[in-house]
Every structure is written in structure tokens, then in C-alpha cells.
JSON list of C-alpha atoms in Angstrom, two decimals:
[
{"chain": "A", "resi": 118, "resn": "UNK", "atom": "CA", "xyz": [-3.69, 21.38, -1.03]},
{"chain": "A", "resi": 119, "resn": "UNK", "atom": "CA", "xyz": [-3.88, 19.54, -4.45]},
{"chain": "A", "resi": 120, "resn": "UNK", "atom": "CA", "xyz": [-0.59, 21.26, -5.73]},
{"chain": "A", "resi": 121, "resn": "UNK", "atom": "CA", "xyz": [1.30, 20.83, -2.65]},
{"chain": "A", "resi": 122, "resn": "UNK", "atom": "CA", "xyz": [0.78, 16.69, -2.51]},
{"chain": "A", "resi": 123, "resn": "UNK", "atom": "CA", "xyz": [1.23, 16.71, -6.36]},
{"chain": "A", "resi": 124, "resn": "UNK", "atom": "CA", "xyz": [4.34, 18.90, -5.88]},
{"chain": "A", "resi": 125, "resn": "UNK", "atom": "CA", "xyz": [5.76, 16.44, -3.14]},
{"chain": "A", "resi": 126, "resn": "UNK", "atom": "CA", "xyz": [4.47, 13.48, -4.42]},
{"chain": "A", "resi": 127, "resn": "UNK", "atom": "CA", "xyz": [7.63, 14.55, -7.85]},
{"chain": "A", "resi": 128, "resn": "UNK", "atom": "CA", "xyz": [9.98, 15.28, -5.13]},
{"chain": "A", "resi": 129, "resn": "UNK", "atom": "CA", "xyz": [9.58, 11.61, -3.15]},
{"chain": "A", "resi": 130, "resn": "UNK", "atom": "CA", "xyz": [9.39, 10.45, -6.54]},
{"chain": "A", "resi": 131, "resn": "UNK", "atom": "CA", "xyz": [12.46, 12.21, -7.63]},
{"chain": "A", "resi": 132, "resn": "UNK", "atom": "CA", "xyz": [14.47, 10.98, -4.04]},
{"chain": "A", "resi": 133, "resn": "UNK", "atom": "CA", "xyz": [12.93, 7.70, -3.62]},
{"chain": "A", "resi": 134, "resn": "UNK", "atom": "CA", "xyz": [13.21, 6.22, -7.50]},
{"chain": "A", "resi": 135, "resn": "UNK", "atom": "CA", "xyz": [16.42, 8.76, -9.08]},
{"chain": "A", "resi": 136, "resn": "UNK", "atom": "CA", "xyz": [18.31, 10.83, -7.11]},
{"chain": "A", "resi": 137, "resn": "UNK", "atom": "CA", "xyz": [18.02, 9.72, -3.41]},
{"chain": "A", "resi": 138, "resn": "UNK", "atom": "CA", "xyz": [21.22, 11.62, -2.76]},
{"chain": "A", "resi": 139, "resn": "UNK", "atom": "CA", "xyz": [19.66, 14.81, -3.44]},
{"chain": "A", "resi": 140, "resn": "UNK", "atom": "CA", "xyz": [18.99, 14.92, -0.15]},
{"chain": "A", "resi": 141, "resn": "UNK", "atom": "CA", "xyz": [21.76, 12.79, 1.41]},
{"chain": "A", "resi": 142, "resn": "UNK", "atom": "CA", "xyz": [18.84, 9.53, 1.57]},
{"chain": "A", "resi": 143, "resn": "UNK", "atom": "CA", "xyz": [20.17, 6.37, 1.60]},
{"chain": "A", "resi": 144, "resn": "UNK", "atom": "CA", "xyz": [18.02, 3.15, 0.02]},
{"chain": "A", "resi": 145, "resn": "UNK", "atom": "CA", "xyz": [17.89, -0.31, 1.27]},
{"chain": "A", "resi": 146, "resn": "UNK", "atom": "CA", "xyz": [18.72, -2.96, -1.29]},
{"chain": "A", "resi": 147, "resn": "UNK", "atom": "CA", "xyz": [15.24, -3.21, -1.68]},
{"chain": "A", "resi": 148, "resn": "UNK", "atom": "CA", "xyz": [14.39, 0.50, -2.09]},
{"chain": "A", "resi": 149, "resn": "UNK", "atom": "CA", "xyz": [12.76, 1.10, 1.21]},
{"chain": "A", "resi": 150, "resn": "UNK", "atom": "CA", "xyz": [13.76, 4.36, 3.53]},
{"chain": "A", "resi": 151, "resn": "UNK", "atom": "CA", "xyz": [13.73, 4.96, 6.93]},
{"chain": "A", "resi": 152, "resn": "UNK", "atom": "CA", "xyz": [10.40, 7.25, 7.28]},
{"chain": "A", "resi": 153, "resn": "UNK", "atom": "CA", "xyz": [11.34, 9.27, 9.99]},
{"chain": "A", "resi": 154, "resn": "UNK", "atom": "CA", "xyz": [15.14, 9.63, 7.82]},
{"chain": "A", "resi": 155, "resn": "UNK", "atom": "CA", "xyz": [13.17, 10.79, 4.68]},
{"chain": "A", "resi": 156, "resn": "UNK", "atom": "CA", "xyz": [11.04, 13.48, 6.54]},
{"chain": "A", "resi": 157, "resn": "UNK", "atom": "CA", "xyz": [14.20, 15.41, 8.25]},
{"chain": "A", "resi": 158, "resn": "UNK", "atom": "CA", "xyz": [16.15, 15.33, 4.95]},
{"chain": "A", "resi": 159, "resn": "UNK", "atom": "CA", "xyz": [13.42, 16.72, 2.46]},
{"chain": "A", "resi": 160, "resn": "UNK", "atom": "CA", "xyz": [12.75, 19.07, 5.83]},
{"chain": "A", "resi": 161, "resn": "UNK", "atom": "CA", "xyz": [16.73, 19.87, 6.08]},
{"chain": "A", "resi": 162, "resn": "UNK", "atom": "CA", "xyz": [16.79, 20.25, 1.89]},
{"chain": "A", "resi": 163, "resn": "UNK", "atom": "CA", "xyz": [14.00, 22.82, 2.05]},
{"chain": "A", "resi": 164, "resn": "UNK", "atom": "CA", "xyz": [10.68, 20.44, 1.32]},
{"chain": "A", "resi": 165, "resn": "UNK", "atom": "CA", "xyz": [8.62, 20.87, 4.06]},
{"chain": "A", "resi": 166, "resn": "UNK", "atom": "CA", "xyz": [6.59, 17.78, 5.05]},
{"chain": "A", "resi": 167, "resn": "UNK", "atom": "CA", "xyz": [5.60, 15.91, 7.86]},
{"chain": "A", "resi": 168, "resn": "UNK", "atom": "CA", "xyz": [3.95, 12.31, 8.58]},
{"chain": "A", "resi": 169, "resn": "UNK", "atom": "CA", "xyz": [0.43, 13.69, 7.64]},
{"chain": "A", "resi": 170, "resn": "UNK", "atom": "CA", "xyz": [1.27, 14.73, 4.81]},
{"chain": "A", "resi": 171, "resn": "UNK", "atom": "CA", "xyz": [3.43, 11.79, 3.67]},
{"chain": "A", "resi": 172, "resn": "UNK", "atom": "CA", "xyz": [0.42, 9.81, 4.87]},
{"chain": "A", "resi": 173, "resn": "UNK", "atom": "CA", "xyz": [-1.61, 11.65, 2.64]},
{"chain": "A", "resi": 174, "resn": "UNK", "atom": "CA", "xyz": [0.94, 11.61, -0.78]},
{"chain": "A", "resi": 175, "resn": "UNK", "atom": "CA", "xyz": [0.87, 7.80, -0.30]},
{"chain": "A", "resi": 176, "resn": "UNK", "atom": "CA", "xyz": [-2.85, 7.12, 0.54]},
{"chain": "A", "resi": 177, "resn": "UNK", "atom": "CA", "xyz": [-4.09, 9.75, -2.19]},
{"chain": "A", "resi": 178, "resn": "UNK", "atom": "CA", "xyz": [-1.69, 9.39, -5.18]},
{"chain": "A", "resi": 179, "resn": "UNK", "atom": "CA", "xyz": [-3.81, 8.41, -8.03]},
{"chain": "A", "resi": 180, "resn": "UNK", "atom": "CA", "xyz": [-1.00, 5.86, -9.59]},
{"chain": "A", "resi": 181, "resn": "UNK", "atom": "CA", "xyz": [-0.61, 4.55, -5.93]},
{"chain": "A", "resi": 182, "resn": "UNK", "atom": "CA", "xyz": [3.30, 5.05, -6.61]},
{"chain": "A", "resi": 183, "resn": "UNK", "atom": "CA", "xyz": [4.59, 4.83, -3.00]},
{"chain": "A", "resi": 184, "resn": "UNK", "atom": "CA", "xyz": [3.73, 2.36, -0.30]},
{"chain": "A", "resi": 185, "resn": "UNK", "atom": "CA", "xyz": [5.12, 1.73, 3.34]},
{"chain": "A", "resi": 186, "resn": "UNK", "atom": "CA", "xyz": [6.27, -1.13, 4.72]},
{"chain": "A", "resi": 187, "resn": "UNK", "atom": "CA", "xyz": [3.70, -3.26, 7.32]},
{"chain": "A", "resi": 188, "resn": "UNK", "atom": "CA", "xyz": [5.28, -0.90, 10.29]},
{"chain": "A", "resi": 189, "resn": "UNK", "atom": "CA", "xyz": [4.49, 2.31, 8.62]},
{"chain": "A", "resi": 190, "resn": "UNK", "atom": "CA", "xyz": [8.22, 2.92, 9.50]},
{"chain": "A", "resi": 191, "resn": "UNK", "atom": "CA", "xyz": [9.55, 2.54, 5.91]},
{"chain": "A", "resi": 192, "resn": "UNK", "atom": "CA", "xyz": [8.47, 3.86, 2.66]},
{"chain": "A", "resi": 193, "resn": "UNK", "atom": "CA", "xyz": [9.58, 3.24, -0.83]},
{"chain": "A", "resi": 194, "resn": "UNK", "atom": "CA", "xyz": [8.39, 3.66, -4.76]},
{"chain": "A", "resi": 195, "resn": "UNK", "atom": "CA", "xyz": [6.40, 0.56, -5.79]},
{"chain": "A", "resi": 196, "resn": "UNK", "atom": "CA", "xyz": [8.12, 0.97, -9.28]},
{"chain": "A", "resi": 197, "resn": "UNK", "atom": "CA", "xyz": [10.20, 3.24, -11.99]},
{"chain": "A", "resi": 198, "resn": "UNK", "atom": "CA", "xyz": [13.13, 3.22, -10.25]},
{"chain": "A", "resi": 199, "resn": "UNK", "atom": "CA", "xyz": [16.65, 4.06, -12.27]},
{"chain": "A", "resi": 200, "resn": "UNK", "atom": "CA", "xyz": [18.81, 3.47, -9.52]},
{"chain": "A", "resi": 201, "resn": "UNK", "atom": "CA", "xyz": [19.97, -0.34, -9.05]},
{"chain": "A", "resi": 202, "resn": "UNK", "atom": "CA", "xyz": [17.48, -2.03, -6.46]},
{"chain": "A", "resi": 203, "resn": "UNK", "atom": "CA", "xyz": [15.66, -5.17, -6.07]},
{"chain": "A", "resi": 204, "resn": "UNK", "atom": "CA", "xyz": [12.17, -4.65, -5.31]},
{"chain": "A", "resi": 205, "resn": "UNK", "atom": "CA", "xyz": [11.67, -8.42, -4.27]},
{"chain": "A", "resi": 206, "resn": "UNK", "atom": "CA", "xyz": [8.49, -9.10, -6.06]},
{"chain": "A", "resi": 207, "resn": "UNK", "atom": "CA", "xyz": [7.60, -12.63, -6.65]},
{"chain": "A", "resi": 208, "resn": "UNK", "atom": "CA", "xyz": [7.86, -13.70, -10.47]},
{"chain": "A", "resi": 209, "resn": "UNK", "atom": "CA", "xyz": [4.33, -14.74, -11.38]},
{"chain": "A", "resi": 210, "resn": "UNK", "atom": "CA", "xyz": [2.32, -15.59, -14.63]},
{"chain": "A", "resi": 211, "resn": "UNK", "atom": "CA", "xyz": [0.68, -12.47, -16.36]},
{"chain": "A", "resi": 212, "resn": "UNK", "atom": "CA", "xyz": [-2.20, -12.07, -17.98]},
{"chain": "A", "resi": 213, "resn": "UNK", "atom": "CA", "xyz": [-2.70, -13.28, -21.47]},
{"chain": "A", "resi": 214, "resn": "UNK", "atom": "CA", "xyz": [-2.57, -10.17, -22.63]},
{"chain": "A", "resi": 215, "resn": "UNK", "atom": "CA", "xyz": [-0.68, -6.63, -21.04]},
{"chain": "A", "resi": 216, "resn": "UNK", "atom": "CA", "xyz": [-1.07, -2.93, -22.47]},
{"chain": "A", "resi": 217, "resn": "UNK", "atom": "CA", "xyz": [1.14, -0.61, -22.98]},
{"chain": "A", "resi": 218, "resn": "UNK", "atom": "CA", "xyz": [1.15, 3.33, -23.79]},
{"chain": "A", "resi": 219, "resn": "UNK", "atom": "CA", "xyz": [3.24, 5.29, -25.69]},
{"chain": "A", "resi": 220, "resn": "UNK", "atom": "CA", "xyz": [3.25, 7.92, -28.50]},
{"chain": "A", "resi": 221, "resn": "UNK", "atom": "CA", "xyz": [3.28, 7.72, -32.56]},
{"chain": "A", "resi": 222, "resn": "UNK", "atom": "CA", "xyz": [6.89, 9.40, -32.62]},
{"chain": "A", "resi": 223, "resn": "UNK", "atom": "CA", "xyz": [8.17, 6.04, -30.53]},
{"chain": "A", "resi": 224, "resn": "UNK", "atom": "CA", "xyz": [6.48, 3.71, -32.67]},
{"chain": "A", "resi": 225, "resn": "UNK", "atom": "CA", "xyz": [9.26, 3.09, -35.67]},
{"chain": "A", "resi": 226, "resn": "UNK", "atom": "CA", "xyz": [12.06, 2.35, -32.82]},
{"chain": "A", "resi": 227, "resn": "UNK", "atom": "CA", "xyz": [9.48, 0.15, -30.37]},
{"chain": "A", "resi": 228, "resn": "UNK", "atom": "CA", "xyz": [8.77, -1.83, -33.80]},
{"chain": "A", "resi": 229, "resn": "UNK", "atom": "CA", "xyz": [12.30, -2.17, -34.05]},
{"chain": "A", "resi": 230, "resn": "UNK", "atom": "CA", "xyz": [13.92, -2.62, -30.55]},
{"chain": "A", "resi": 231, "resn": "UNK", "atom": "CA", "xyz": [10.65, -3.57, -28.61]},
{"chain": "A", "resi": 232, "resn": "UNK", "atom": "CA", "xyz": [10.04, -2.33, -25.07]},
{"chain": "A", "resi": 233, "resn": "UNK", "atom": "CA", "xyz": [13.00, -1.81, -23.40]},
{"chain": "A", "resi": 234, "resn": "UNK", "atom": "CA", "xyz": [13.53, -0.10, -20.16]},
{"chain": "A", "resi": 235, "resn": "UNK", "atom": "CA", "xyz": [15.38, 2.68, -21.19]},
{"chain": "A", "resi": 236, "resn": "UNK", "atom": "CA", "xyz": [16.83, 4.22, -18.04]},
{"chain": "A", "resi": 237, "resn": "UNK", "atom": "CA", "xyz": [14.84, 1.98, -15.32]},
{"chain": "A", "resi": 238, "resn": "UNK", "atom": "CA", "xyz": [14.87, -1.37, -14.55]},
{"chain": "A", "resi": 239, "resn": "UNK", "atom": "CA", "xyz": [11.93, -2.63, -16.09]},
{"chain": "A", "resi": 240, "resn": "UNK", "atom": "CA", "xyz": [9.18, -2.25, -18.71]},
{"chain": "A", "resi": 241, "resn": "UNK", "atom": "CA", "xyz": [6.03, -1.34, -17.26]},
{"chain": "A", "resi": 242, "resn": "UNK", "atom": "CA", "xyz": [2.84, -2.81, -18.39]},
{"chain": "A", "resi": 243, "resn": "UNK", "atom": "CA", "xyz": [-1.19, -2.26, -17.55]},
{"chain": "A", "resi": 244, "resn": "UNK", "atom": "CA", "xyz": [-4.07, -4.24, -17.72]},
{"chain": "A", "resi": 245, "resn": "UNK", "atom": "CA", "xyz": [-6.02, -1.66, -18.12]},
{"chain": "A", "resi": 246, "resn": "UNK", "atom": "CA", "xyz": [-6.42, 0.31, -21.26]},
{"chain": "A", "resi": 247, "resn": "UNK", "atom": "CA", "xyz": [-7.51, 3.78, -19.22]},
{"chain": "A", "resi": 248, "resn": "UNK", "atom": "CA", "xyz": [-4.01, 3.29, -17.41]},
{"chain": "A", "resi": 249, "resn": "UNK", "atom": "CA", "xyz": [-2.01, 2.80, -20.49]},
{"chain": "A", "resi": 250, "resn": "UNK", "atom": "CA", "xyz": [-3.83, 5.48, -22.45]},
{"chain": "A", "resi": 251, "resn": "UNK", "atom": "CA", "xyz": [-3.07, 7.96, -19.51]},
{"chain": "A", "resi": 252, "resn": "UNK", "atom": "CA", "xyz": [0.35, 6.84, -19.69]},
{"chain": "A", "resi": 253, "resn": "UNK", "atom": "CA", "xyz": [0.99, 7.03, -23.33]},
{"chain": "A", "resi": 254, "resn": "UNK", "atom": "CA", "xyz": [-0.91, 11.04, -23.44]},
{"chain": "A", "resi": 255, "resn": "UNK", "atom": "CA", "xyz": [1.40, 12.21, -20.90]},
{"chain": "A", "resi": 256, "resn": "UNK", "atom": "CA", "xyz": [3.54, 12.90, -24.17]},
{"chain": "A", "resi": 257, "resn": "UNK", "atom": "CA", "xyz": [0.67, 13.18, -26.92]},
{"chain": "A", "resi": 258, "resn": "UNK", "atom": "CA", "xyz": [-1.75, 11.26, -28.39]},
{"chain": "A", "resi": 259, "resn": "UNK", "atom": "CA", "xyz": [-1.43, 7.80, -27.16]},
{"chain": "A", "resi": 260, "resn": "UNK", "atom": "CA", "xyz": [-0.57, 4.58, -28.88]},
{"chain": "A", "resi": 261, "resn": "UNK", "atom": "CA", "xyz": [-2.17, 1.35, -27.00]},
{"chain": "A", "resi": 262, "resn": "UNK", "atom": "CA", "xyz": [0.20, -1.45, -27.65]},
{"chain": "A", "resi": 263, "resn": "UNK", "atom": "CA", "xyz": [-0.82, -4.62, -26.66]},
{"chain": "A", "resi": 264, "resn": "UNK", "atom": "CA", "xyz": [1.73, -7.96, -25.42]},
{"chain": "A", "resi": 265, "resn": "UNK", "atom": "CA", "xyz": [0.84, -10.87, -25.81]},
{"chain": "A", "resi": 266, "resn": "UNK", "atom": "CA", "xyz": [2.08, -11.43, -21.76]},
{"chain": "A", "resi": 267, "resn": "UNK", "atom": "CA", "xyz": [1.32, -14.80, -21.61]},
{"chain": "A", "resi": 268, "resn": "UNK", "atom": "CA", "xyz": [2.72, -16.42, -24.27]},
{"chain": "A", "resi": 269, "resn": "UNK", "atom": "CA", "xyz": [6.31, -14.59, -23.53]},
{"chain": "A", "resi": 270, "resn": "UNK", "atom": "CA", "xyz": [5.52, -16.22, -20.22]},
{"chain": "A", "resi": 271, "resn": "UNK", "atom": "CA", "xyz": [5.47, -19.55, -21.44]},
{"chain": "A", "resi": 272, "resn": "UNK", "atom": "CA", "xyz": [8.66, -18.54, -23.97]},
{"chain": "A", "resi": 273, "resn": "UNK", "atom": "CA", "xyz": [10.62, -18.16, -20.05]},
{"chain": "A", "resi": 274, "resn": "UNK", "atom": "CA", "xyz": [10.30, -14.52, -19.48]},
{"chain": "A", "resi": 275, "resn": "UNK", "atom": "CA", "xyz": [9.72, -13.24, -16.47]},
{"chain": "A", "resi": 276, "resn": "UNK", "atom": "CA", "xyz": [6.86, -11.20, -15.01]},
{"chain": "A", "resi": 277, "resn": "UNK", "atom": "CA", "xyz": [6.60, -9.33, -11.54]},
{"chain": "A", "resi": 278, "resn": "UNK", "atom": "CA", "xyz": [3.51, -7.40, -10.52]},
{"chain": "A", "resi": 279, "resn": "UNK", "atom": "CA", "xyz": [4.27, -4.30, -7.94]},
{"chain": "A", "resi": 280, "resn": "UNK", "atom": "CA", "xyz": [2.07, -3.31, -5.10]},
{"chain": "A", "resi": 281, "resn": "UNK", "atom": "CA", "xyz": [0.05, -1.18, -7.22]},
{"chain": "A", "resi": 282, "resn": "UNK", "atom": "CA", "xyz": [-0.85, -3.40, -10.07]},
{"chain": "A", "resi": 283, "resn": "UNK", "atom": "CA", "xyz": [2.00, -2.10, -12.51]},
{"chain": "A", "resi": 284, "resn": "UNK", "atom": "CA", "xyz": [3.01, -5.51, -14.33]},
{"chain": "A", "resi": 285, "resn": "UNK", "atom": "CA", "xyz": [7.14, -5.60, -14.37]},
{"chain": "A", "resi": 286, "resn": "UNK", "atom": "CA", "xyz": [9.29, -7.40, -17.08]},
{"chain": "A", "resi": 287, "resn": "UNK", "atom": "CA", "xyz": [12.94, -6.92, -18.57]},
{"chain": "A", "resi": 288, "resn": "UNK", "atom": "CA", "xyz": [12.36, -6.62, -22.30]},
{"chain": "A", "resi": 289, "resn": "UNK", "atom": "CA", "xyz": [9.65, -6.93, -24.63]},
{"chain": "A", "resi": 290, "resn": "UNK", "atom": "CA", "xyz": [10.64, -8.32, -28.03]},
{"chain": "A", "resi": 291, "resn": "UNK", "atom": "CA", "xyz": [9.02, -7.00, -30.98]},
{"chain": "A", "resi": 292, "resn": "UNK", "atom": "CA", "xyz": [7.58, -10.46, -32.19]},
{"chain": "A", "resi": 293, "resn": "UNK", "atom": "CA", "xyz": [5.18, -9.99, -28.85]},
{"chain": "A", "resi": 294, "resn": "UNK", "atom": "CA", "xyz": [4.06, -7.08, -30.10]},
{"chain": "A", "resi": 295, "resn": "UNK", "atom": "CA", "xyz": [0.36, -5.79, -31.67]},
{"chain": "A", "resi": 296, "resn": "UNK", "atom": "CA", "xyz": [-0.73, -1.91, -31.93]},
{"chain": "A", "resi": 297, "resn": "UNK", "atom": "CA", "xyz": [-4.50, -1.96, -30.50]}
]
């Protein structure tokens, strides 16, 4: 049952943050889909699933990467999205200080560029250095970067925090910057 939630929970991810018209799904501006809409297309587009399991991919996904609305008759990805949508999430002050994971072969153009969001719409950050090590050894040995959050903050750049505790901002410039 383990590979069939992980296997669905890429495909929602793949339909409700890339590609939603793989499967003909059409996004609010705010990234939410109809639930019962979702469940006949991936059905229709040869993903079998059905509001138990759904239930389940959102309830039991370790990164908590999906949530529904307060109906239950919506669902959307909390974050990572590269098509255009506006997640309405209140700016708010970060933390003092963020995390961030990545690998050694990044490094030279991160120390360069900073974080930028390459194909989504924002840089995501942790608080928590297990997170952002996870993260950053999805591609090899991890790199902990830390950002000094707060004072950008106070410098006027804008922070968002998504349902699931992923910390959102546009850019971060090098000069914010530390390796742990």
C-alpha cells in the first residue's frame, strides 16, 4: 500500500503543482481543484483512485504536501508549484534564522546568484535542519545553508509560510547567506 500512495502522491503532485492539463484539470487562481473533478480525471487518465485513498495521500504524506479546503470539497498543493497561482498566504515575519538544503555541485552558482526559484514561484525554506538535510540528500550529500530570514525581513522582503510549515520567499540574495 506504501508504493501505491507514494506512486499517487507524484502523480497529484505532478497534476496539482506542473502539469494539471495532463489530465484535462483545471486550477483555481489559487491552486485549489474540484475533488470530486480530480478523482474522475486521474480515474479517466488511467490512475485509479478514489476519496479513501486521496484521504489517505493527504493525511499520510510525510512532507504534508497537499491539503483540502475546510469543505473537504477542494484540494490543492500547499507549495512547489511552477504553474502561475497565488496561494493567498498571509506575508508574515520569519524566523531569525531559515535553512535551506542543497548539494556541493550548487554551491559556486547559489554563492553567486543566491536562492532563486528556478522554475517555481518561490524559494523554499525550513526551520528545521532534519527537513532541509532531507531536502538537500534527495540529490547527494547535503549542504545546510542557513538565511539570515529575519534580517531580509526587516531589509522589506517578503515571507509567506504554507500550510505545512514550508517558509515561502521570492529571492534570496547572496549577502543573506551562511553555509552551516
Amino acid at each position: 500500500m506504501e508504493k501505491k500512495l507514494a506512486k499517487l502522491s507524484k502523480f497529484m503532485s505532478l497534476v496539482l503543482r506542473h502539469q494539471p492539463e495532463t489530465i484535462g484539470l483545471k486550477l483555481d487562481a489559487e491552486g485549489w481543484a474540484d475533488v470530486t473533478d480530480i478523482l474522475a480525471r486521474m480515474n479517466q487518465h488511467g490512475t485509479q483512485c478514489d476519496l479513501l485513498l486521496l484521504e489517505q495521500v493527504v493525511t499520510t504524506n510525510d512532507k504534508q504536501r497537499f491539503a483540502f479546503n475546510a469543505d473537504r470539497t477542494k484540494i490543492r498543493a500547499n507549495q512547489g508549484h511552477s504553474v502561475a497561482i497565488d496561494l493567498a498566504l498571509p506575508p508574515q515575519a520569519p524566523p531569525e534564522i531559515l535553512l535551506h538544503g542543497t548539494v556541493a555541485k550548487f554551491l559556486d552558482s547559489i554563492l553567486a546568484q543566491g536562492l532563486l526559484p528556478g522554475s517555481r514561484q518561490h524559494v523554499h525554506l525550513s526551520t528545521d535542519e532534519a527537513v532541509a538535510r532531507s531536502v538537500g540528500a534527495r540529490r547527494g550529500l547535503a549542504v545546510i545553508l542557513r538565511v539570515r530570514a529575519g534580517d531580509m525581513h526587516r531589509a522589506g522582503h517578503e515571507f509567506s509560510c504554507s500550510e505545512n510549515g514550508v517558509w515561502l520567499t521570492a529571492h534570496v540574495p547572496v549577502k543573506y547567506l551562511e553555509e552551516q
